[in-house]
Structure formats: C-alpha cells, structure tokens
XYZ file of C-alpha atoms in Angstrom:
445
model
C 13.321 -3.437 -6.030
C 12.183 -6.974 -4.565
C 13.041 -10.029 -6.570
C 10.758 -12.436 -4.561
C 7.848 -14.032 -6.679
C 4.742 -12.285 -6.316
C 1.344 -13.823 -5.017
C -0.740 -14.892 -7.330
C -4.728 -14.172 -7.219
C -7.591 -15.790 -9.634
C -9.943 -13.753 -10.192
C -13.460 -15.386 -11.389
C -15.510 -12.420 -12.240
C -18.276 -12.062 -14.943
C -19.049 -8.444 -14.799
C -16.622 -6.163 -17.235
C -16.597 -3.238 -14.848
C -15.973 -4.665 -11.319
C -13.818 -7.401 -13.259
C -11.221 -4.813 -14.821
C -11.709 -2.761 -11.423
C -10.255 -5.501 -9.096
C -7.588 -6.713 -11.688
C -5.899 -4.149 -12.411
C -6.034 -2.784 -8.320
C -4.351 -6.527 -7.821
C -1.901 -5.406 -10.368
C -1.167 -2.086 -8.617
C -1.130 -3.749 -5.310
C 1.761 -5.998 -6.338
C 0.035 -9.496 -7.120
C -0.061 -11.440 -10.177
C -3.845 -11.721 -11.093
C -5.358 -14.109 -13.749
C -8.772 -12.739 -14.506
C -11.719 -15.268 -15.618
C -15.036 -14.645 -17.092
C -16.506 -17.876 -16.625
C -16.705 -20.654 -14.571
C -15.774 -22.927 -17.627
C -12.683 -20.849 -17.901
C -11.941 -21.281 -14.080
C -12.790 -25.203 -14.141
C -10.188 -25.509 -17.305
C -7.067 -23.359 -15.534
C -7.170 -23.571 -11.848
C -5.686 -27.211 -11.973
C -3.105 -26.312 -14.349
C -1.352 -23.141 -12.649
C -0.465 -22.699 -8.501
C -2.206 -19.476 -6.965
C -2.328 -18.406 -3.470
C -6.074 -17.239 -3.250
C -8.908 -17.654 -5.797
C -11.205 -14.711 -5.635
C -14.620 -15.306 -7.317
C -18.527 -14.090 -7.511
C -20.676 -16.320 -5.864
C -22.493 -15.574 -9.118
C -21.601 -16.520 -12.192
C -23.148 -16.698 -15.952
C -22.249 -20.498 -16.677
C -22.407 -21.840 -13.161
C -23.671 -21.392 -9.685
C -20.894 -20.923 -6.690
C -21.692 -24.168 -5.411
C -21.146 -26.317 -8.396
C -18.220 -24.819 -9.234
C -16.857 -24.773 -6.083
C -17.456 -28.571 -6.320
C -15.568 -29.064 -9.755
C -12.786 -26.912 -8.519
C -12.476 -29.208 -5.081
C -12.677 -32.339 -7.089
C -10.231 -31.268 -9.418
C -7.190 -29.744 -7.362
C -5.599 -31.237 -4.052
C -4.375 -28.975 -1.892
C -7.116 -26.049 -2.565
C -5.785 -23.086 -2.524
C -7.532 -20.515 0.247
C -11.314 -19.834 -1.338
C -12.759 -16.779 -1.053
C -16.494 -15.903 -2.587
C -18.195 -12.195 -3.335
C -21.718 -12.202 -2.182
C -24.862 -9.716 -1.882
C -26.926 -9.700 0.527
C -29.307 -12.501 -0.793
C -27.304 -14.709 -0.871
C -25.634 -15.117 2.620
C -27.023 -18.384 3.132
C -25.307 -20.040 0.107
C -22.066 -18.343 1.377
C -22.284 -20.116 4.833
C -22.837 -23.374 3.108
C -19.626 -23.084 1.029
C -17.815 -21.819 4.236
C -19.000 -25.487 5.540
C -17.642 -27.074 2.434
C -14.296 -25.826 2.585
C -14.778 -22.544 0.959
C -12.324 -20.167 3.402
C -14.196 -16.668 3.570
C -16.520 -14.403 2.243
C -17.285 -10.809 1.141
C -20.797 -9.188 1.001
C -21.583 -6.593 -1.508
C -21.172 -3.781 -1.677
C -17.716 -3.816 -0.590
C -14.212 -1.275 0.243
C -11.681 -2.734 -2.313
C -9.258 -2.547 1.234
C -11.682 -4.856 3.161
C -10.824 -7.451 0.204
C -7.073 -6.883 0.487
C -6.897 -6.964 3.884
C -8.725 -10.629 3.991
C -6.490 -11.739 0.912
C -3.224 -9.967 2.350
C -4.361 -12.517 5.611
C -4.692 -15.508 3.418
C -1.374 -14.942 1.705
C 0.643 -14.425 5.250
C 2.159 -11.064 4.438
C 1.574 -7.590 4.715
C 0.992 -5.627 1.774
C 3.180 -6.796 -0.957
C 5.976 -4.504 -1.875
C 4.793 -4.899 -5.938
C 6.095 -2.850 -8.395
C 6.911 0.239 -5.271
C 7.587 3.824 -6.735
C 10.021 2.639 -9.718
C 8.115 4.445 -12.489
C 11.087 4.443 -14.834
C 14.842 5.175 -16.041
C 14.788 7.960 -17.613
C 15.795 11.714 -16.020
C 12.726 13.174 -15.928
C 10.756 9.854 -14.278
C 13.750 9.688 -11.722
C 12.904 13.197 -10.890
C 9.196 12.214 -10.093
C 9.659 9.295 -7.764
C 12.028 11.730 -6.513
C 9.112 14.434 -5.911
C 6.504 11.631 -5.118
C 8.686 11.117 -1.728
C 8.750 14.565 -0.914
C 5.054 14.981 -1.016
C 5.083 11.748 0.764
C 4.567 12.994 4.261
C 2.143 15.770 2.800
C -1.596 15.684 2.068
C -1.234 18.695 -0.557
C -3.955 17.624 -3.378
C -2.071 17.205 -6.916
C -2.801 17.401 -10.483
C -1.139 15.240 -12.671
C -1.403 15.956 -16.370
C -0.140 13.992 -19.181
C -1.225 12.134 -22.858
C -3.828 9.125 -22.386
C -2.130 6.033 -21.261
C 0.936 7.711 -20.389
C 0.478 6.514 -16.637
C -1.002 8.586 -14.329
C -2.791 6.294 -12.507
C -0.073 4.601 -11.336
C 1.797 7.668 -10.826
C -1.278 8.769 -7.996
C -1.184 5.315 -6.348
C 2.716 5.311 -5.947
C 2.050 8.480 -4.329
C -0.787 7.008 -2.019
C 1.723 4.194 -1.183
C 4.746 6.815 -0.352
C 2.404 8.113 2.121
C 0.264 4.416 3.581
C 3.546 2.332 2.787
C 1.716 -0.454 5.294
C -1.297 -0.179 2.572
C -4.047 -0.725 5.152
C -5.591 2.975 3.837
C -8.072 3.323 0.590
C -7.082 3.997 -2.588
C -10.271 5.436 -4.893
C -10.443 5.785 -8.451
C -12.911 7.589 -10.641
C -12.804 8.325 -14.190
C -14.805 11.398 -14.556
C -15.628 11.283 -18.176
C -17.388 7.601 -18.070
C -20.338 9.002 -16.220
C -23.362 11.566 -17.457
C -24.164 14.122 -15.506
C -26.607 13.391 -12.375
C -24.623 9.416 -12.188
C -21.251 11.195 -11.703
C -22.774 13.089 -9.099
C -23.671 10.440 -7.361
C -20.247 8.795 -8.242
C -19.207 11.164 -6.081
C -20.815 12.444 -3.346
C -23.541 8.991 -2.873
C -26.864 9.284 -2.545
C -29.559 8.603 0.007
C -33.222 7.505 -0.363
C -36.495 8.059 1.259
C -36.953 5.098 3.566
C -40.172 4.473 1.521
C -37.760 3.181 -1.280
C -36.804 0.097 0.596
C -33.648 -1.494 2.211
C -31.053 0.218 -0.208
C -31.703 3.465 1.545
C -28.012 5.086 1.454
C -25.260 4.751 -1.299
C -21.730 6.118 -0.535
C -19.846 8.253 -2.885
C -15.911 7.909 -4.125
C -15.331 10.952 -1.401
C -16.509 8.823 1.932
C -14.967 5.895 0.596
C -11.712 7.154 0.268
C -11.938 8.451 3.339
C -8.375 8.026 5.707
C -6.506 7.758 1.775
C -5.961 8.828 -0.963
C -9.066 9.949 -4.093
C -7.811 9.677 -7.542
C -10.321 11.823 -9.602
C -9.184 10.740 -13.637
C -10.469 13.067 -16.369
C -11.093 15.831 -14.413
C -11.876 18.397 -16.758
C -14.936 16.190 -18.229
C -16.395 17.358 -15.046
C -20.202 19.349 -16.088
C -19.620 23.088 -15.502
C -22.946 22.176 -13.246
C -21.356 19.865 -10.439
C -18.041 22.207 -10.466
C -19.315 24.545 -8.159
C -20.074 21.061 -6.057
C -17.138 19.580 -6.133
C -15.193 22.654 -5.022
C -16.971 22.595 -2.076
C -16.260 19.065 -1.136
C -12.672 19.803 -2.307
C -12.138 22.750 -0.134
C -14.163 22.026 2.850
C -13.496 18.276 3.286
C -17.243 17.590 3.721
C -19.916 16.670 1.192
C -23.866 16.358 1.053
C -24.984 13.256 -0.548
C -27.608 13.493 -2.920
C -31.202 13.687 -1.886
C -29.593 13.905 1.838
C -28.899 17.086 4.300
C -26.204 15.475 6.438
C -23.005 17.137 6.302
C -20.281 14.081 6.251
C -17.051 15.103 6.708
C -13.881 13.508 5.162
C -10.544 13.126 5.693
C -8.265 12.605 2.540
C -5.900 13.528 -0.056
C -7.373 14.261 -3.545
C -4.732 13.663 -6.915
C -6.888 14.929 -9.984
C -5.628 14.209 -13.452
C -6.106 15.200 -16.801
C -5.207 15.014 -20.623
C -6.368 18.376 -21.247
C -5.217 22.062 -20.714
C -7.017 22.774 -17.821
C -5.812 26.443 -17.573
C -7.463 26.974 -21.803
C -10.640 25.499 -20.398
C -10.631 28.539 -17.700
C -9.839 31.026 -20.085
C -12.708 29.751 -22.509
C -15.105 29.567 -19.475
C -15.355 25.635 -19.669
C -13.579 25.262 -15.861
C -13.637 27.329 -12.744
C -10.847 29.080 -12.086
C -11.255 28.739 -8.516
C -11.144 24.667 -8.507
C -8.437 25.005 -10.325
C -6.469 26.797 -7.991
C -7.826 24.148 -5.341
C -6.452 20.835 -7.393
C -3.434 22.237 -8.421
C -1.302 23.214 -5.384
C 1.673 20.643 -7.077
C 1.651 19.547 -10.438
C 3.003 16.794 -11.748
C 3.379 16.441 -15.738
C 4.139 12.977 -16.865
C 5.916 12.965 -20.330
C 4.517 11.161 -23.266
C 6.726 7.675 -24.407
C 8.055 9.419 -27.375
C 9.977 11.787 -24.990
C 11.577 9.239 -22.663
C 12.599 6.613 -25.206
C 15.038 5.275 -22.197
C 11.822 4.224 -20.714
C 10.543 1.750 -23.755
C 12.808 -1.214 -23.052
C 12.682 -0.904 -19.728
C 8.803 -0.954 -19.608
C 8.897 -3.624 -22.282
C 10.854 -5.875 -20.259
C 9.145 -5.328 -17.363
C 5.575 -6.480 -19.128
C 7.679 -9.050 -20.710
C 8.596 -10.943 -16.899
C 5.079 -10.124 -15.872
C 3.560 -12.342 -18.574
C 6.059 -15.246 -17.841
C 5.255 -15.021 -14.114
C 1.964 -15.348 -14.890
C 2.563 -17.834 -17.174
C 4.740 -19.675 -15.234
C 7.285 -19.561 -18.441
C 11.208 -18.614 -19.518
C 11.092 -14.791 -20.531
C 10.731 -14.007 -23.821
C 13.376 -11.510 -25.765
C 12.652 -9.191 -28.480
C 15.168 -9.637 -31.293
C 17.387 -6.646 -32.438
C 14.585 -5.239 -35.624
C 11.837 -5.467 -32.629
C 13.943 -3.181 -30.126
C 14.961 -0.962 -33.084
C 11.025 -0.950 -34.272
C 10.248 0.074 -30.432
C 12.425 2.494 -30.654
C 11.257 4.496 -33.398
C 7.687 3.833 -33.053
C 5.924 6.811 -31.402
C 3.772 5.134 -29.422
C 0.561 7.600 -29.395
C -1.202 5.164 -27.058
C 2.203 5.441 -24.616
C 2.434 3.128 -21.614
C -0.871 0.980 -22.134
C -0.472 0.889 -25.991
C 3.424 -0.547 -25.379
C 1.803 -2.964 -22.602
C -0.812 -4.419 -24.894
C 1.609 -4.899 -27.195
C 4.155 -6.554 -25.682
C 0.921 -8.997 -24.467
C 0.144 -9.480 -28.091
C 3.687 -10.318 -29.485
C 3.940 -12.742 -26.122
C 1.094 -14.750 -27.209
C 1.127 -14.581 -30.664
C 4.876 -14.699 -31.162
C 6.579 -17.826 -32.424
C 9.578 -19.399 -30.856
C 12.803 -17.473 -30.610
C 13.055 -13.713 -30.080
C 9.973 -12.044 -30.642
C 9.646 -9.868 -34.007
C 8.758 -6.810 -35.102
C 5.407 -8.305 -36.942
C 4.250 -9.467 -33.768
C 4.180 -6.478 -31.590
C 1.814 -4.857 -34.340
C -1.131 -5.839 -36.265
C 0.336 -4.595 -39.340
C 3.649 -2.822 -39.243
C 3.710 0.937 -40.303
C 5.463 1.255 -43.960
C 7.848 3.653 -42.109
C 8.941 1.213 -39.668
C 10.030 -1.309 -41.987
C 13.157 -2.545 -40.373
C 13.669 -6.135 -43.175
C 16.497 -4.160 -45.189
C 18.405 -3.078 -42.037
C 21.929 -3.213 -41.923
C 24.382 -4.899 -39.436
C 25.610 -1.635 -38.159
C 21.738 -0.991 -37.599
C 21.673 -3.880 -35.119
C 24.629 -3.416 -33.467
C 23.691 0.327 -32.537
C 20.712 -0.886 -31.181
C 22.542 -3.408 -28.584
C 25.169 -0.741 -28.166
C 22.425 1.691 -26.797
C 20.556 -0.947 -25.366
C 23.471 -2.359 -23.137
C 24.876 1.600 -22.489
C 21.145 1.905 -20.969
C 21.360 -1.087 -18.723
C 24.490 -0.469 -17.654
C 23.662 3.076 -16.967
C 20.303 2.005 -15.064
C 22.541 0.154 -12.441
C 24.242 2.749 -11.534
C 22.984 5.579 -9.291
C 23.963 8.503 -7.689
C 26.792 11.090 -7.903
C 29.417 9.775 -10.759
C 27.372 7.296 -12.003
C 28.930 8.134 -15.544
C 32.611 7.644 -14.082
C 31.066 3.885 -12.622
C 29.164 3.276 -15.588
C 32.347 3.911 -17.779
C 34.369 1.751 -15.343
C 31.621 -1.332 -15.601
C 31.873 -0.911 -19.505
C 35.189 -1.006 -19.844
C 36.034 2.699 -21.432
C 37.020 6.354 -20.274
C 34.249 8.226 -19.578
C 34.745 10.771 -22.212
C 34.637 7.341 -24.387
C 31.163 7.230 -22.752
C 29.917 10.603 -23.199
C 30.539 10.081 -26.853
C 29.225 6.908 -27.287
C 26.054 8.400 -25.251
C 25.748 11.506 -27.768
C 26.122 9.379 -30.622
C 23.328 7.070 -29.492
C 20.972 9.762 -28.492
C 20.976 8.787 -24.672
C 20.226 11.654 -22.656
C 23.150 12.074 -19.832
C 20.425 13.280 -17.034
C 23.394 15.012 -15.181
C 26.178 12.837 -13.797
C 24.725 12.505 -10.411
C-alpha cells in the first residue's frame, strides 16, 4: 500500500445529491476531499488548509461564482488550480472567470471521468493509487481481493450480497480498478431502491424527447454512461417486477432502448449488481425473475457483516482514524484500551459506515488524549459498559490488538512461524495465545 500523501480536492457544492455523489467518488478514487455547502464555508477554510484543486458550482446559494472567486483570490496567494461546474447558461460567466485566473471548466451535464481526468491533469499524476484493493485483514476479506484479481481480466457480471453498510460499493469499484488499473474507464453507480418506478427507468436506460419539447431533447441512462466500464446496480432486488423483464434485456443483450426512443444503442460493459436481500426467496415467492437472476449472478461475492470479521474493526478504525488527520492536517488520534475493547464487542448492525461515522464523531467530539468509549457513541449501550473493567481486561485487549498487527505484516506461507519469530515466542506459544484471544488462524499460509 502507498504511503505518499494523497491529493487533496475542495469540493464547493450546494446540492445534497451531486454533493455526496462526487465526494465520496473522490474518496474512492484515492483523494482527500473536503466537501462545502456554501460559499461562506469555502471563504472561511480555503485560506486555512493547502489543497491541490478546488472543485466548485459556478452556482451557489450564498454567492455567485464570480464573487467568490474574488474573495477566494484575495484571500490566498498562490491559488490553488480553479476549476468551476457550469450549465449551459452560463458559459459566458465561465469564460470570464477563465480570464480572471479561474483554470478550467465543466459544463453540465457531465461523465464523473471527464472531471477526473481534468483534475488528475491539474494534480500531475495519473490516477492516484488511493486506498487500491486492500479491503481488509481478516481471512475471509483476504480471500476476496484474492478473487477480485482473478475476475480482474474478466467481464463476468457479479452479484455481491451482504448487510447494509457492510461495503459493497467499494468492493465493485476495487473490482472496476483490478480491471482499468490506469482509471481512465467509467465507474456508474445506481441505487435502485431511491427511485419510483417510471424515474428508475429512466435512471437507467435515458430518455429521449420529441424535438417539440425543446433543446433537452435526449437524456442518457446509467447503461450508456458506463459504457467502456464498469455499472454498479445497488439494491437490486428493489427493482419493480415491471422493468425486470427490461432490464434483462439490456443485461443480456448489451443494448438498450431509451425511453420514448426506438434506437437500439448498444453497450459495452461489465455489470456488478448488489443486494441486502435473498434474491433466490424473492424468486421462489414470485417477487424476482428467475431468469435475471441467473444473468447477474454468474460469480457471487458475499461480503460478511463486521460482527463476523472482528479482525477487521481496528484495522478499519485506524484507517478512518489517519483519514481524518490527513484531512485535518493533524497528529492521529488513538483510541484508549475501554474504546478498543467497546469496539470490539459492539456488534456494529450499521457495519462499515456505522464504524466510519463513528470514528468521525469520537474524532471531533473527543477531548484530548486517547479517545473514549463515550465518544464513539451517543449514549453507550448498558451492556457495553466497560468503567469497572479490570487490568487483565486491558491488557487482553493490547495482547490481541498487537498479535493482530503483528500478524497483518506478515503474509504468505508460514506467516505464523514469522509472526511468532517477530513476537518473540514459539509458535505453538502463538497458536495458544491466538485461541485464547479468539483470533481466527486463517490457515498458516
């Protein structure tokens, strides 16, 4: 994994939904990404932090593009590359910021890769390397990355199932990146269930208009847009029984019919579908066809809730923990010994994203010194109650917590025998300790 710092982006975007979009593809990507709602915001932070592109709507509740392009110039010396998001309207204010200093702009609407590509050319690098494949320590998330690069060099569509938040998202795009490692090629996302019925078709498959209607005549779907990558189809089986029929068309022919159009567009792509539910007790009920079924799951790929890959918690944690001081531009925090041992017996029924906004929480609203227990949570489950714990509790959680590190560094055939060797005890020494601690072996290989 690459220790270099990674870029970091401003975002200045007022809308929720394109907002959140761009962020958290910035995030996937690799960079560092400060999201603002407001120009105010922007105004207040930009001089205070160093960032290698500022990204913002030309747009913006509080103030116009201009002015606060203005404030921001007046306020910061060098100014970082500039880059504004336009529609069509309002090319001419564009070109007048591109004569004040501003350094490019897009025009909506937009392919999330056009953006990279112009802020991959600002930064002087390719695609950043990010985060890469390295979904986790424990066996069973060793054995995915491990699949992921076989299927690498394949197109085979996938169907990753798994709790809410558990990370399947990220699973498809390290996936898409095993495959486009130079990341010039889309990566789509669509969350099935946050549409009705006649917008998700559209979602998918666009839409075209009578010339009559004006201008806005033709509206691509997620399918042509991800065409030459990779379509990430989330929540699958919220999909109407009406557009399944549909979509197992597009799925199986590679071509789709936008709606209101007759044109036959063809596409070239791989599709990852995911889902929370049991897709195979939605055939038998009637509630999915058993045909696109079939079609989405040629490989399956089942992504563990937290509760069942405990090795994963502190790892996760303390990788959200160096994100935030990257951003932050801070020393690390550390979680004190009742935190880890809090972590570690919490089930975490929100998984990956409820652990992440955690660790966010107990970053900013911790005090100084190791972050606690009552900071992670809003109020602390009775059951998890760790203020009577003993000193044999804490030292079994740095025992484990060390064995895990240690273990983590060391890959490979006999990594038990090196692991032992690093720690300073026989390996049998080490298979007991592991046993006692409840740290699964995962093979010795």
């Amino acid at each position: 994994m690459s220790t270099a710092v990674r870029p970091r982006l401003c975002l200045i975007e007022d809308d929720e939904i394109v907002g959140e979009a761009l962020a958290d593809r910035f995030e996937l990507e690799g960079y560092a990404c400060d999201w603002f709602r407001t120009g105010g915001e922007a105004i207040l932070e930009l001089p205070r932090r160093h960032y290698d592109v500022v990204v913002s709507d030309i747009h913006l509740p509080d103030l116009s593009g201009e002015a606060l392009f203005a404030s921001v110039s007046r306020e910061m010396a060098p100014l970082p590359p500039y880059m504004f998001i336009t529609g069509y309207g309002e090319i001419d204010q564009a070109v007048r910021l591109l004569k004040l200093g501003a350094t490019d702009y897009i025009t909506k609407p937009f392919e999330i890769e056009a953006l990279l590509e112009k802020i991959r050319s600002l930064t002087g690098a390719s695609a950043p390397e990010g985060e890469g494949a390295q979904l986790g320590i424990s066996p069973v998330m060793r054995q995915l990355e491990a699949t992921l690069v076989k299927l690498g060099a394949t197109g085979s569509n996938v169907l990753i199932t798994g709790e809410q938040g558990v990370g399947k998202e990220r699973l498809a795009f390290a996936l898409h990146r095993q495959r486009f490692t130079d990341g010039s090629r889309p990566f789509i996302a669509l969350n099935c269930g946050a549409f009705a019925e006649s917008a998700l078709e559209s979602e998918l498959f666009g839409r075209e208009k009578p010339a009559a209607a004006g201008a806005a005549r033709l509206r691509q779907g997620v399918f042509e847009l991800a065409h030459g990558g990779s379509l990430f189809l989330d929540e699958i089986g919220d999909v109407p029984p009406a557009l399944q029929g549909r979509l197992l068309r597009a799925i199986r022919e590679r071509m789709v019919v936008r709606v209101g159009g007759e044109t036959r567009v063809p596409v070239d792509l791989r599709i990852v579908c995911a889902t929370q539910q049991d897709l195979k007790q939605m055939v038998g009920r009637g509630e999915f066809r058993d045909d696109l079924y079939y079609y989405i799951n040629v490989v399956r790929l089942h992504v563990p809730p937290l509760r069942e890959r405990k090795e994963d918690i502190m790892w996760l944690a303390q990788r959200f923990l160096d994100e935030h001081a990257r951003q932050r531009r801070t020393g690390t925090k550390a979680l004190s010994a009742r935190a880890e041992s809090v972590m570690l017996d919490y089930p975490w029924p929100g998984n990956v994203r409820e652990l992440k906004s955690a660790i966010e929480r107990a970053y900013l609203l911790g005090a100084q010194g190791a972050l606690q227990p009552e900071a992670l949570f809003e109020e602390l489950p009775p059951a998890l109650d760790t203020t009577n714990e003993t000193l044999d509790d804490h030292l079994r959680v740095f025992e484990r917590q060390y064995i895990l590190r240690v273990l983590a560094t060391h890959e490979g055939h006999g990594r038990i025998t090196r692991a032992a060797a690093t720690l300073g005890i026989s390996r049998k020494n080490l298979w007991e300790r592991m046993k006692r601690l409840g740290i699964p072996a995962g093979g010795d290989g």
